[in-house]
mmCIF file of C-alpha atoms in Angstrom:
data_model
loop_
_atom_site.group_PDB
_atom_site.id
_atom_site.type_symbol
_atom_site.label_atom_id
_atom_site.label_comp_id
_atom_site.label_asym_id
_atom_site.label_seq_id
_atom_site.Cartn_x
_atom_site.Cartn_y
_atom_site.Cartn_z
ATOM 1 C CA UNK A 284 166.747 95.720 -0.527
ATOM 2 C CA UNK A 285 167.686 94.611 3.057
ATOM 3 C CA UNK A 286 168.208 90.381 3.005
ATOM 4 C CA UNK A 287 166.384 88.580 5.370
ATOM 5 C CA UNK A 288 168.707 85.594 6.776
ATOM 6 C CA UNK A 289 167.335 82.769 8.475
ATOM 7 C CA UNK A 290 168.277 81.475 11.773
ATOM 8 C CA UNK A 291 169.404 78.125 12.135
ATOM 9 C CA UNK A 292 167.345 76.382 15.124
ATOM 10 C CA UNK A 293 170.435 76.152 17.504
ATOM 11 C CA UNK A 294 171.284 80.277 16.737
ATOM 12 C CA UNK A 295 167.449 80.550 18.313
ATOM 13 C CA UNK A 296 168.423 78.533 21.421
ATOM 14 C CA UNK A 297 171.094 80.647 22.656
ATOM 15 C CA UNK A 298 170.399 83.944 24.439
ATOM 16 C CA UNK A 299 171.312 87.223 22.848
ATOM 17 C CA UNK A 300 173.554 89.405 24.547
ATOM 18 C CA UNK A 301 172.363 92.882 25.693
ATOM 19 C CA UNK A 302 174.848 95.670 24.202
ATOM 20 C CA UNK A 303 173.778 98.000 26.361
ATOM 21 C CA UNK A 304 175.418 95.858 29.290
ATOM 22 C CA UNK A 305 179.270 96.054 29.188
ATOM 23 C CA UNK A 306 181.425 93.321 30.100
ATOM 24 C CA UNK A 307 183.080 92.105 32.748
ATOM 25 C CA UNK A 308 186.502 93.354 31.249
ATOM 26 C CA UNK A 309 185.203 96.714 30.088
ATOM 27 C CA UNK A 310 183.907 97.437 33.578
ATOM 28 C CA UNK A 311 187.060 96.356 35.198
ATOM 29 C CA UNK A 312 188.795 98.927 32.784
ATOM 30 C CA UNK A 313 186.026 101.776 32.931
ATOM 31 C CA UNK A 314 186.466 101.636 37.169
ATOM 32 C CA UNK A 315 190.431 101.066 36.900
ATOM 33 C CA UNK A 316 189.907 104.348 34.430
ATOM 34 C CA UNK A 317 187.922 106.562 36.998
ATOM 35 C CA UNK A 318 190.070 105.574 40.591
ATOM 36 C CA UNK A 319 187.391 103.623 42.307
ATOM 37 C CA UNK A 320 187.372 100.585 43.635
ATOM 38 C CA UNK A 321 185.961 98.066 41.534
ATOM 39 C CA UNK A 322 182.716 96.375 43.225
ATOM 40 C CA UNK A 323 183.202 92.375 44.002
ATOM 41 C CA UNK A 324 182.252 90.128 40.507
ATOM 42 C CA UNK A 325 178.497 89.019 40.754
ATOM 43 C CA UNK A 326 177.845 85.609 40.950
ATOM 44 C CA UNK A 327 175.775 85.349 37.821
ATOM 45 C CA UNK A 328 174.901 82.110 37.670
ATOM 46 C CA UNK A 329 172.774 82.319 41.073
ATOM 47 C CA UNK A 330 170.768 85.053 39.372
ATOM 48 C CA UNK A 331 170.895 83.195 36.255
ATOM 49 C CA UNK A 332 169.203 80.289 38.327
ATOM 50 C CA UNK A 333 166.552 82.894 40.464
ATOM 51 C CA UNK A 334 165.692 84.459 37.507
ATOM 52 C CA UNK A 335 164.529 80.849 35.535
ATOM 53 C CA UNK A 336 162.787 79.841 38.429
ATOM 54 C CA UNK A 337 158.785 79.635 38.099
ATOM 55 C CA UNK A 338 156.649 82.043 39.445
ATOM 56 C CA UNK A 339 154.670 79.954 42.067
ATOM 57 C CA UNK A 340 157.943 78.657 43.453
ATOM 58 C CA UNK A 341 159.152 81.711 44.321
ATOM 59 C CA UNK A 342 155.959 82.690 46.473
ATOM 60 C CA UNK A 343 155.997 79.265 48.022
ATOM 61 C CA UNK A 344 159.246 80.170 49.221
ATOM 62 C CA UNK A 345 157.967 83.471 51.042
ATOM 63 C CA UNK A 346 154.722 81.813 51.998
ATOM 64 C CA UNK A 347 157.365 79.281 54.133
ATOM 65 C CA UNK A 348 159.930 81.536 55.390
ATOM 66 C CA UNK A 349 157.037 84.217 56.660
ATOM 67 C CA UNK A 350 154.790 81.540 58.760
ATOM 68 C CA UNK A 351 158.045 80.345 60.236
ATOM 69 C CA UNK A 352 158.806 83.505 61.732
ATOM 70 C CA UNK A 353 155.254 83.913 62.766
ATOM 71 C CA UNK A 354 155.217 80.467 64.614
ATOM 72 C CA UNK A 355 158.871 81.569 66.136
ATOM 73 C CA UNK A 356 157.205 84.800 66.993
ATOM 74 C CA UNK A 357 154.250 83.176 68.931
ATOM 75 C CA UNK A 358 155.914 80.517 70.825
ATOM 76 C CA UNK A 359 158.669 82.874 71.957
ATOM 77 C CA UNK A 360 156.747 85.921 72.593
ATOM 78 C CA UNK A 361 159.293 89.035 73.257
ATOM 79 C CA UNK A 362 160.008 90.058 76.687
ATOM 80 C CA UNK A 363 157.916 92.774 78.502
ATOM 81 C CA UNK A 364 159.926 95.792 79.472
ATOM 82 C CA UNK A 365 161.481 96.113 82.721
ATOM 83 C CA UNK A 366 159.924 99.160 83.290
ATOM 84 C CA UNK A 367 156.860 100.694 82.786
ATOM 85 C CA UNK A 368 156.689 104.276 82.223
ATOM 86 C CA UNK A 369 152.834 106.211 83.285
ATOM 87 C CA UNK A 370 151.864 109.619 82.237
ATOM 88 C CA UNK A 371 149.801 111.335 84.322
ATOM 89 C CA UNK A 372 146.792 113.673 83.146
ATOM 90 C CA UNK A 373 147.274 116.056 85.805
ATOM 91 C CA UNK A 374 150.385 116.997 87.782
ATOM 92 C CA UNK A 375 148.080 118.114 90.841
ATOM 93 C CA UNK A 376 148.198 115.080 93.813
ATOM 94 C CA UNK A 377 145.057 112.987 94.048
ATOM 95 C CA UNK A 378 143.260 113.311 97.309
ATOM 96 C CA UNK A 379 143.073 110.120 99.608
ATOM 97 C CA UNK A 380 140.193 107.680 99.304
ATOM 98 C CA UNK A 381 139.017 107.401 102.539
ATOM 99 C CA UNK A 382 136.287 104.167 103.273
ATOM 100 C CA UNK A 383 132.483 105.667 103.914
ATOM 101 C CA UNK A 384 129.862 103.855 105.553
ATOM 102 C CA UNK A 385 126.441 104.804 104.808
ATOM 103 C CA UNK A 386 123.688 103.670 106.460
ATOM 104 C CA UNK A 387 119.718 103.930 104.644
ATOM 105 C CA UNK A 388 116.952 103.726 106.825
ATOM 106 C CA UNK A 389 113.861 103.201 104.959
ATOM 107 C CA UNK A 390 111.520 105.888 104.665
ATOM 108 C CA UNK A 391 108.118 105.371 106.348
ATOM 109 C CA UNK A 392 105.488 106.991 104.848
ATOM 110 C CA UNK A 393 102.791 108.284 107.299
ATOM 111 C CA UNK A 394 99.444 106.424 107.127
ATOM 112 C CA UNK A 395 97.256 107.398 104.691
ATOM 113 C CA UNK A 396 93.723 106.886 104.283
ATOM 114 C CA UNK A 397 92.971 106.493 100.544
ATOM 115 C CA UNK A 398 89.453 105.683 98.637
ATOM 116 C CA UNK A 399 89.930 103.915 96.177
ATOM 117 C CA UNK A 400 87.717 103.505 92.693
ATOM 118 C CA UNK A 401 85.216 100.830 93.166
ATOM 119 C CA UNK A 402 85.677 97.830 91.104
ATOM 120 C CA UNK A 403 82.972 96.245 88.854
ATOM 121 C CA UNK A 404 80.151 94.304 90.146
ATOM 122 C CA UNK A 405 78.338 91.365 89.929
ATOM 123 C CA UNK A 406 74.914 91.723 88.530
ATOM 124 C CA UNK A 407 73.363 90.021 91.665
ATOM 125 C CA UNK A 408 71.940 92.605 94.034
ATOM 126 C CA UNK A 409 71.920 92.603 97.587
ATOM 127 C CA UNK A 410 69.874 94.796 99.853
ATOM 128 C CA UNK A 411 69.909 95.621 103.580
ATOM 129 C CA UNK A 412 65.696 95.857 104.502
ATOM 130 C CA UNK A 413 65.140 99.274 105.315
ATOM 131 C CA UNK A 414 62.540 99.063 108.291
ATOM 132 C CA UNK A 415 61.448 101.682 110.881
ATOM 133 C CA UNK A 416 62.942 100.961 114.806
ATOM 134 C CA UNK A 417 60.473 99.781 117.134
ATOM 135 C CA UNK A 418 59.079 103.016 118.973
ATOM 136 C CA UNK A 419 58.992 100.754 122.369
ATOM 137 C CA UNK A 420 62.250 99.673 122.315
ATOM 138 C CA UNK A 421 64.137 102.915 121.004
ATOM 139 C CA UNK A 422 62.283 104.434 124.286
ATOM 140 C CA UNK A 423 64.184 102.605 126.301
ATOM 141 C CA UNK A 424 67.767 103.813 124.910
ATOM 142 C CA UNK A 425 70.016 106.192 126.369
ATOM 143 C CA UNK A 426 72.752 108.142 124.984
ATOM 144 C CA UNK A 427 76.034 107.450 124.240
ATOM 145 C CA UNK A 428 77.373 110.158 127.180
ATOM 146 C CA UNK A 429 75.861 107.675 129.732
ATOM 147 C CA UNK A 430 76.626 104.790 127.937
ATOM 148 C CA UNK A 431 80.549 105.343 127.454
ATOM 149 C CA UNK A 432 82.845 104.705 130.504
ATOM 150 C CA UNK A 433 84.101 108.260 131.530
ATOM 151 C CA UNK A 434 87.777 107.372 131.534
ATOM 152 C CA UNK A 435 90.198 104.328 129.843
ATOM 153 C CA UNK A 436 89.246 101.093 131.817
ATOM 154 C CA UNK A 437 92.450 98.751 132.791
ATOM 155 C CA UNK A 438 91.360 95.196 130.991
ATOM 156 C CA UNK A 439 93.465 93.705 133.516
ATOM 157 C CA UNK A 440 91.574 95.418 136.822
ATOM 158 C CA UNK A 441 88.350 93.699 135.434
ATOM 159 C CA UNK A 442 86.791 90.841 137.378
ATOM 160 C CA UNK A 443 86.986 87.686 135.377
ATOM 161 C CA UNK A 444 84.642 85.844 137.811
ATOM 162 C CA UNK A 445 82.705 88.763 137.834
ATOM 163 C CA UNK A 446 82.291 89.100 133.580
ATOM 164 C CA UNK A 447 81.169 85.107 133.695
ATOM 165 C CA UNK A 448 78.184 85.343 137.013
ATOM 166 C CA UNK A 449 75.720 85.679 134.373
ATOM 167 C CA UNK A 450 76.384 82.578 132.598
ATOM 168 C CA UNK A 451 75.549 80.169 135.379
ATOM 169 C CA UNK A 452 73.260 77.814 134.877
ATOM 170 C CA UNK A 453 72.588 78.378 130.903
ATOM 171 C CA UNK A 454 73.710 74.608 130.597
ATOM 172 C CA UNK A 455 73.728 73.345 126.508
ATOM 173 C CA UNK A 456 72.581 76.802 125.537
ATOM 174 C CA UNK A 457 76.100 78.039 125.713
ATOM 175 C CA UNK A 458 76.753 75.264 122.981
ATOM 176 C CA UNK A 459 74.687 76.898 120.152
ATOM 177 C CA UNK A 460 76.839 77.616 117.105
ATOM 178 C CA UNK A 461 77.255 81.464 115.815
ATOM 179 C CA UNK A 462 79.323 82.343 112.590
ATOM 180 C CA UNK A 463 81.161 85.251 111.290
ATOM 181 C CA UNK A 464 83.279 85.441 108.260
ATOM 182 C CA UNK A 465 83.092 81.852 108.113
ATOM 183 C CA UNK A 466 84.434 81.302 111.514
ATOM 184 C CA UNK A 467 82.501 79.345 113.775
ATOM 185 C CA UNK A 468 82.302 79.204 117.453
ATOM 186 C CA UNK A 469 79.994 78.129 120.159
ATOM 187 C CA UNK A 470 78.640 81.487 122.250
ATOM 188 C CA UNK A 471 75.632 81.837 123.848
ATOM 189 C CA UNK A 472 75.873 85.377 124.512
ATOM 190 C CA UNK A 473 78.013 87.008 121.795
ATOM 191 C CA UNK A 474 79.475 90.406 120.892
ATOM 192 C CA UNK A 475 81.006 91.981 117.187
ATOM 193 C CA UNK A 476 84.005 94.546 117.496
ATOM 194 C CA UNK A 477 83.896 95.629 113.910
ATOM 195 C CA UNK A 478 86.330 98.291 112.543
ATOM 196 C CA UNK A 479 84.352 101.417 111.087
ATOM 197 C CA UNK A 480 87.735 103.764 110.659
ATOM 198 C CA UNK A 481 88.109 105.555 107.512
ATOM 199 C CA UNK A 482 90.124 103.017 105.698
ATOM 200 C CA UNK A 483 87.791 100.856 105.421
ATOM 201 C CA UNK A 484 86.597 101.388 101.893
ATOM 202 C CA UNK A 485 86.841 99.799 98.491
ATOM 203 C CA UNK A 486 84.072 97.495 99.739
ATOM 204 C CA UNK A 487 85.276 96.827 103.334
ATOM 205 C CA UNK A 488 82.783 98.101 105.120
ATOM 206 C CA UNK A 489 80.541 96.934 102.957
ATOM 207 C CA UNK A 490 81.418 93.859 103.049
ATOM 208 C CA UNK A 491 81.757 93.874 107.098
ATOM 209 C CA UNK A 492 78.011 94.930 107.161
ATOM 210 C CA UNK A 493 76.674 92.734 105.146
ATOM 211 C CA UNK A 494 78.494 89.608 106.974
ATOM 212 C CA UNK A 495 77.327 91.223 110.245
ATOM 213 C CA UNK A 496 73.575 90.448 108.635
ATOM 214 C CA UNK A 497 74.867 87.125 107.387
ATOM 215 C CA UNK A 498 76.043 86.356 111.096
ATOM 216 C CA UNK A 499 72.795 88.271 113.393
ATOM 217 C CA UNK A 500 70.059 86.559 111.253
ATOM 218 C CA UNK A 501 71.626 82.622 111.671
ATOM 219 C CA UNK A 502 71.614 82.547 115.373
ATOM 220 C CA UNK A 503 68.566 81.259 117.342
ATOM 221 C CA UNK A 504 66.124 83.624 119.518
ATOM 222 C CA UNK A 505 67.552 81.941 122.543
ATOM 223 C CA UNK A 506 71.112 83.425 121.921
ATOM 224 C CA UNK A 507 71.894 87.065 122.697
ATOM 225 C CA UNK A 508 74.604 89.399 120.591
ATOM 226 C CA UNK A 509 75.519 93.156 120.584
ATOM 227 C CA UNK A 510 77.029 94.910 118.291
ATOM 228 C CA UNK A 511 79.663 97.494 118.766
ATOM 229 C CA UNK A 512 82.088 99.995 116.171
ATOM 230 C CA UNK A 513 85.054 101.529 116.594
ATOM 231 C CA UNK A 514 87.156 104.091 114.799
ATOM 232 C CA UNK A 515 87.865 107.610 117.048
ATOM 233 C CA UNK A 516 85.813 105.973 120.276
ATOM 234 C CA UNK A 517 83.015 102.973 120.290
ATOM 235 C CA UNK A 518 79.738 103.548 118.833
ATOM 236 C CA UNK A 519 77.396 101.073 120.455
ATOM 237 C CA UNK A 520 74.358 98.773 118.970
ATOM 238 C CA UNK A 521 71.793 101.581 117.853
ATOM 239 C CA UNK A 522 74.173 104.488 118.282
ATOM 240 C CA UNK A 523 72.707 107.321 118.247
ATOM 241 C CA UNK A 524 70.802 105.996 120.995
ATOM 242 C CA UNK A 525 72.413 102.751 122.064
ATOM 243 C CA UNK A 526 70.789 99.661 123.650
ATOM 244 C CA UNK A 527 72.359 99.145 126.861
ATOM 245 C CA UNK A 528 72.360 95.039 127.118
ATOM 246 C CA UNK A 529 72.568 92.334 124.701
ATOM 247 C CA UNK A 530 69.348 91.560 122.327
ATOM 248 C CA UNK A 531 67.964 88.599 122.103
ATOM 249 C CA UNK A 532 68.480 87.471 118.774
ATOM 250 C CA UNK A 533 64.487 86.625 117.432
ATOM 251 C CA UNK A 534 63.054 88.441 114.448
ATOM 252 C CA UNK A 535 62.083 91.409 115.327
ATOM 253 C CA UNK A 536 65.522 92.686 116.661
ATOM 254 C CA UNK A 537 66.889 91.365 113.652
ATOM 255 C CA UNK A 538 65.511 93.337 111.343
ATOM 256 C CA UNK A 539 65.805 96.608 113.573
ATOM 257 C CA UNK A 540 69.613 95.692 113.755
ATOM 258 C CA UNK A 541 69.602 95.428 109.636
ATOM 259 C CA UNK A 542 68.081 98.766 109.620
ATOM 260 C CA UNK A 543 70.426 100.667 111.607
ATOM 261 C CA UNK A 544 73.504 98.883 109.887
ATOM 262 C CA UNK A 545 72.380 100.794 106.550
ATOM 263 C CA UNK A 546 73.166 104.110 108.754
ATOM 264 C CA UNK A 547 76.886 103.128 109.254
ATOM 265 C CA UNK A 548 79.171 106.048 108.668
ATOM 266 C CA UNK A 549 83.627 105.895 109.199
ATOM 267 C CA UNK A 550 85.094 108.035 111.155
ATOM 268 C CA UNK A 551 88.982 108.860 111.159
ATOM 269 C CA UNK A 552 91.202 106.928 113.715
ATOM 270 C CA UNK A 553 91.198 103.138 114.968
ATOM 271 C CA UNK A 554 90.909 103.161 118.700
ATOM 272 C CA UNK A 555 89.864 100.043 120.130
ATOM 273 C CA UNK A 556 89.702 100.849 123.731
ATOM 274 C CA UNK A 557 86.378 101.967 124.455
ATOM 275 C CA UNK A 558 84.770 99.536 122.067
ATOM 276 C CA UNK A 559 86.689 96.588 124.081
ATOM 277 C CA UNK A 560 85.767 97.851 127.449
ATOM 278 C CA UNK A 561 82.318 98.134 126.841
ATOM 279 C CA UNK A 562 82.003 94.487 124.565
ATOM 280 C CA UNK A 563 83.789 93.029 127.994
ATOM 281 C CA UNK A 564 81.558 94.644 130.340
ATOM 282 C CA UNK A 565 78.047 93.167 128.800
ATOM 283 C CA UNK A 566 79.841 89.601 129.872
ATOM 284 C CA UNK A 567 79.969 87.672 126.589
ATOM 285 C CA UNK A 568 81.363 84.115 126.748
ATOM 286 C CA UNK A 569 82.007 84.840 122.721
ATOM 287 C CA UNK A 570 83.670 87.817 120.991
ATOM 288 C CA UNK A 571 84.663 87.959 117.591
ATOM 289 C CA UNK A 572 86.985 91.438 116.510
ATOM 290 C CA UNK A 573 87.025 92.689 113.101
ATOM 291 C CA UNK A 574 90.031 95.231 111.518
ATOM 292 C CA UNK A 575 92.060 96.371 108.720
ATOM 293 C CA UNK A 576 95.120 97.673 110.903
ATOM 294 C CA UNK A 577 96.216 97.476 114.541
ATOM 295 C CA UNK A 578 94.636 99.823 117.584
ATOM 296 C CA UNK A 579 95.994 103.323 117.331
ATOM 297 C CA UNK A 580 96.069 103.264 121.257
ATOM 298 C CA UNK A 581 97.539 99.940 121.233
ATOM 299 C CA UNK A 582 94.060 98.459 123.165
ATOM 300 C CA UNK A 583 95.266 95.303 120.978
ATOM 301 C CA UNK A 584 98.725 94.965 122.390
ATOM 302 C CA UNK A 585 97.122 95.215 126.133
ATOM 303 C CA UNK A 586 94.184 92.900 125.512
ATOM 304 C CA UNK A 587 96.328 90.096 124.331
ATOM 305 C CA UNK A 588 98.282 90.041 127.581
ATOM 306 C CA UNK A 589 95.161 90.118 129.753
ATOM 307 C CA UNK A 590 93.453 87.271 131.197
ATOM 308 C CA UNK A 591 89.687 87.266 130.507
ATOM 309 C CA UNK A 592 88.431 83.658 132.223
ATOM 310 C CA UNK A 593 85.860 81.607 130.186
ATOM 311 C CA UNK A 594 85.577 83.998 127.155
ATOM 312 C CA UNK A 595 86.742 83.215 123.612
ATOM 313 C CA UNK A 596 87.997 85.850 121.307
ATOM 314 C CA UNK A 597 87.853 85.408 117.649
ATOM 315 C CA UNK A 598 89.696 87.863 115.245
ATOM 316 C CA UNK A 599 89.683 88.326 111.476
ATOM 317 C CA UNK A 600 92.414 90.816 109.589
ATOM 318 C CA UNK A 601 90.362 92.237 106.420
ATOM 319 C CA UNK A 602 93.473 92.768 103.785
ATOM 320 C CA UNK A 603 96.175 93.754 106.694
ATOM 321 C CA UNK A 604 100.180 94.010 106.846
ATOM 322 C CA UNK A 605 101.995 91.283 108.605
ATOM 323 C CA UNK A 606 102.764 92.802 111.688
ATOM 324 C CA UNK A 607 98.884 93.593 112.415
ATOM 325 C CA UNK A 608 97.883 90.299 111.542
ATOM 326 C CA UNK A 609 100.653 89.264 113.990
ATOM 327 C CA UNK A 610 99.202 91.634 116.648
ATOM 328 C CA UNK A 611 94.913 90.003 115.998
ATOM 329 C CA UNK A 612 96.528 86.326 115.947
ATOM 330 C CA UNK A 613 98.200 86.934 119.104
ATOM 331 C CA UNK A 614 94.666 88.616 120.731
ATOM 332 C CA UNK A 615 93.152 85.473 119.414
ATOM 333 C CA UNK A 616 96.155 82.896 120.797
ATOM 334 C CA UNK A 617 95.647 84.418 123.959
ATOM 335 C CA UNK A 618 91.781 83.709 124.675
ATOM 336 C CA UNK A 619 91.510 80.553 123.136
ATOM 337 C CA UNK A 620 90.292 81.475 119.544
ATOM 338 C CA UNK A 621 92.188 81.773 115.783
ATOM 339 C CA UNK A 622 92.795 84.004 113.514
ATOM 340 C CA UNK A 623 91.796 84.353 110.159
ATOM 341 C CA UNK A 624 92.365 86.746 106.990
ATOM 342 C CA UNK A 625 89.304 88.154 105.069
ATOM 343 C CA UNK A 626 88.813 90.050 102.014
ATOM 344 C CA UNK A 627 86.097 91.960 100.007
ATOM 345 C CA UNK A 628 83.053 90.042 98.940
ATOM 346 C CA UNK A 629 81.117 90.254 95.953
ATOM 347 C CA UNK A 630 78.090 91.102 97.726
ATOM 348 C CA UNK A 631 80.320 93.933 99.690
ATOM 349 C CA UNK A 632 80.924 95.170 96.360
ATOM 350 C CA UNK A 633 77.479 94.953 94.763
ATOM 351 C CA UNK A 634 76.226 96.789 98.152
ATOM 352 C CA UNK A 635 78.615 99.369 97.591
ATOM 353 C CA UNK A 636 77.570 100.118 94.090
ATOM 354 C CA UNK A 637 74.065 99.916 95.101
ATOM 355 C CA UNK A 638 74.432 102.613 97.765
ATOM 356 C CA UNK A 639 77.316 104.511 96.705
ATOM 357 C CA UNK A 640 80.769 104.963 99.018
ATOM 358 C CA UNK A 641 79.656 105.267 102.749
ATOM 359 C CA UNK A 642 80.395 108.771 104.669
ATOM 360 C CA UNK A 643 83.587 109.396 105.902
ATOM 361 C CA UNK A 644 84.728 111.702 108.668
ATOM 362 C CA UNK A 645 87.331 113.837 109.184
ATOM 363 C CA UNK A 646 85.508 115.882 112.266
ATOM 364 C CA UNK A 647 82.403 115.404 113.999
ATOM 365 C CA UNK A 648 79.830 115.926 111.646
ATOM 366 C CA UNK A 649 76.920 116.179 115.111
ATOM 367 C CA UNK A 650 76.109 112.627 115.063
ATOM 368 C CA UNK A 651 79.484 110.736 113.715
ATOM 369 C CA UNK A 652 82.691 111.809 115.077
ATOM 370 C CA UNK A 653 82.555 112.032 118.889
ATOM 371 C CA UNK A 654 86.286 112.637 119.367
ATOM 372 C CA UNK A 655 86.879 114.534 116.412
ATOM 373 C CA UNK A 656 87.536 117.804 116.348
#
């Protein structure tokens, strides 16, 4: 049997030695023994002391030492190389930037003439009075061939004395109030240049007819007014078969004139000329004009730098660009009167619906279209 000896509490203390490890002596004598060198003696006790030390110590310790060098490391950042060293994608020379200065001009579309879908409607209706011309008075008309001046007039070769003889004498009458678009003015004998071109739908010329009514049927039977269109050359009050002077406004011709304004057709083009020479030569002391773009033959540009003595012009700009509004205001500016902007009305708009889209005209159609082709 093998006896089991018990340790004494102070043989537990001490540390047993490893017999695997030789001493210090026997490794002096095993190196001597081989020719080498012997290695420098360890310092044991600084192991000794490592190797008791706790655990969370020994991290602290690295924990310290590595943020130092960090810190070190960001407040004395290494220095950037002297030289910088670039590797090119491709051995083949770049070509030479050279500065380019380009210059857009905005394209300008041409013109177009578009008809648009009708919006919806008010459910009040509106209705021009169809009634049947007076058989006396159409007798009297005569054709637009003999009507029409045979060549441009010059505004500016036209007698101002000579458009205001008739006037003399007509005292407060000349005071009596007329209205168009909401613009009033006093006129005794008055004239409407209203746009009939093609691009006047949507309701525009609609809308101008039925304030033409509006306008006709409030002046008094003592006051006199023509009426005259313009899109590719004027078509007079009654066209086909115009009257040749003014009308004196009393019932009768007002409901003739509210008849033939339901016969209205557009015709392509907006030139001004004709319709201005012949509103000028019945001798109005009133004119009010009526568009939704400049003159094509620039009769706008002309009339606002001619002098027309004792007559008032009056323009309105149904839904136009700035620089044809510029070009009515300065017609207006020029002859004493002011500009103003319209739009569509809701009885333009109920009209329209009522009626359908008015005619337009490309060519001359035998009645509508004189300068078509």
């Amino acid at each position: 049997m093998t006896e089991h000896t018990t340790a004494s509490p102070q043989a537990r203390t001490r540390r047993p030695v490893r017999q695997s490890e030789p001493q210090p002596a026997d490794m002096a004598d095993s190196s001597d023994a081989a020719g080498v060198e012997a290695p420098p003696k360890r310092n044991w006790w600084k192991l000794a002391a490592l190797w008791s030390m706790p655990a969370w110590f020994i991290s602290l310790l690295f924990h310290f030492f590595g943020l130092t060098a960090l810190v070190i490391a960001t407040i004395n950042p290494p220095p950037l190389p002297e030289t910088l060293n670039l590797l090119a994608a491709s051995d083949e020379p770049l070509e030479e930037l050279e500065e380019m200065v380009v210059e857009f001009e905005p394209e300008i579309e041409p013109e177009m003439e578009v008809e648009m879908e009708a919006p919806d409607m008010l459910s009040e209706s509106f209705e021009l009075t169809a009634l049947t011309p007076d058989a006396a008075m159409m007798a009297e008309s005569v054709s637009i061939e003999a009507l029409m001046p045979s060549k441009p007039a010059d505004f500016a070769a036209m007698d101002p004395n000579g458009l205001m003889a008739d006037l003399d004498g007509l005292g407060d009458e000349v005071g009596k109030m007329a209205k168009f678009f909401g613009t009033k003015a006093k006129g005794q004998r008055i004239c409407f240049v209203v746009d009939n071109s093609a691009s006047m739908t949507s309701g525009r010329m609609e809308t101008a007819l039925v304030e033409l009514d509006k306008a006709i049927d409030s002046l008094t039977a003592k006051q006199k007014f023509y009426i005259v269109f313009y899109s590719d050359t004027a078509y007079p009050l009654f066209y086909p078969t115009p009257a040749t002077e003014m009308l004196n406004a009393n019932d009768k011709n007002k409901k003739l004139v509210r008849d033939w304004l339901s016969t209205i057709q557009m015709c392509w083009r907006t030139d001004g000329r004709d319709a201005i020479t012949l509103a000028l030569n019945l001798k109005p002391d009133l004119v009010y004009i009526l568009g939704d773009g400049a003159f094509t033959d620039k009769a706008d540009i002309e009339l606002a730098n001619t002098s027309l003595k004792g007559i008032t012009i009056h323009t309105m700009g149904m839904q136009v660009k700035k620089q044809d509004r510029d070009k009515f205001a300065a017609i207006a500016e020029a002859h004493g009167g002011t500009y103003k902007d319209v739009g569509i009305t809701d009885e333009g708009k109920q009209l329209m619906k009522m009626n359908g889209p008015i005619q337009r005209n490309k060519e001359r159609n035998g009645i509508w279209g004189i300068k078509l082709k």
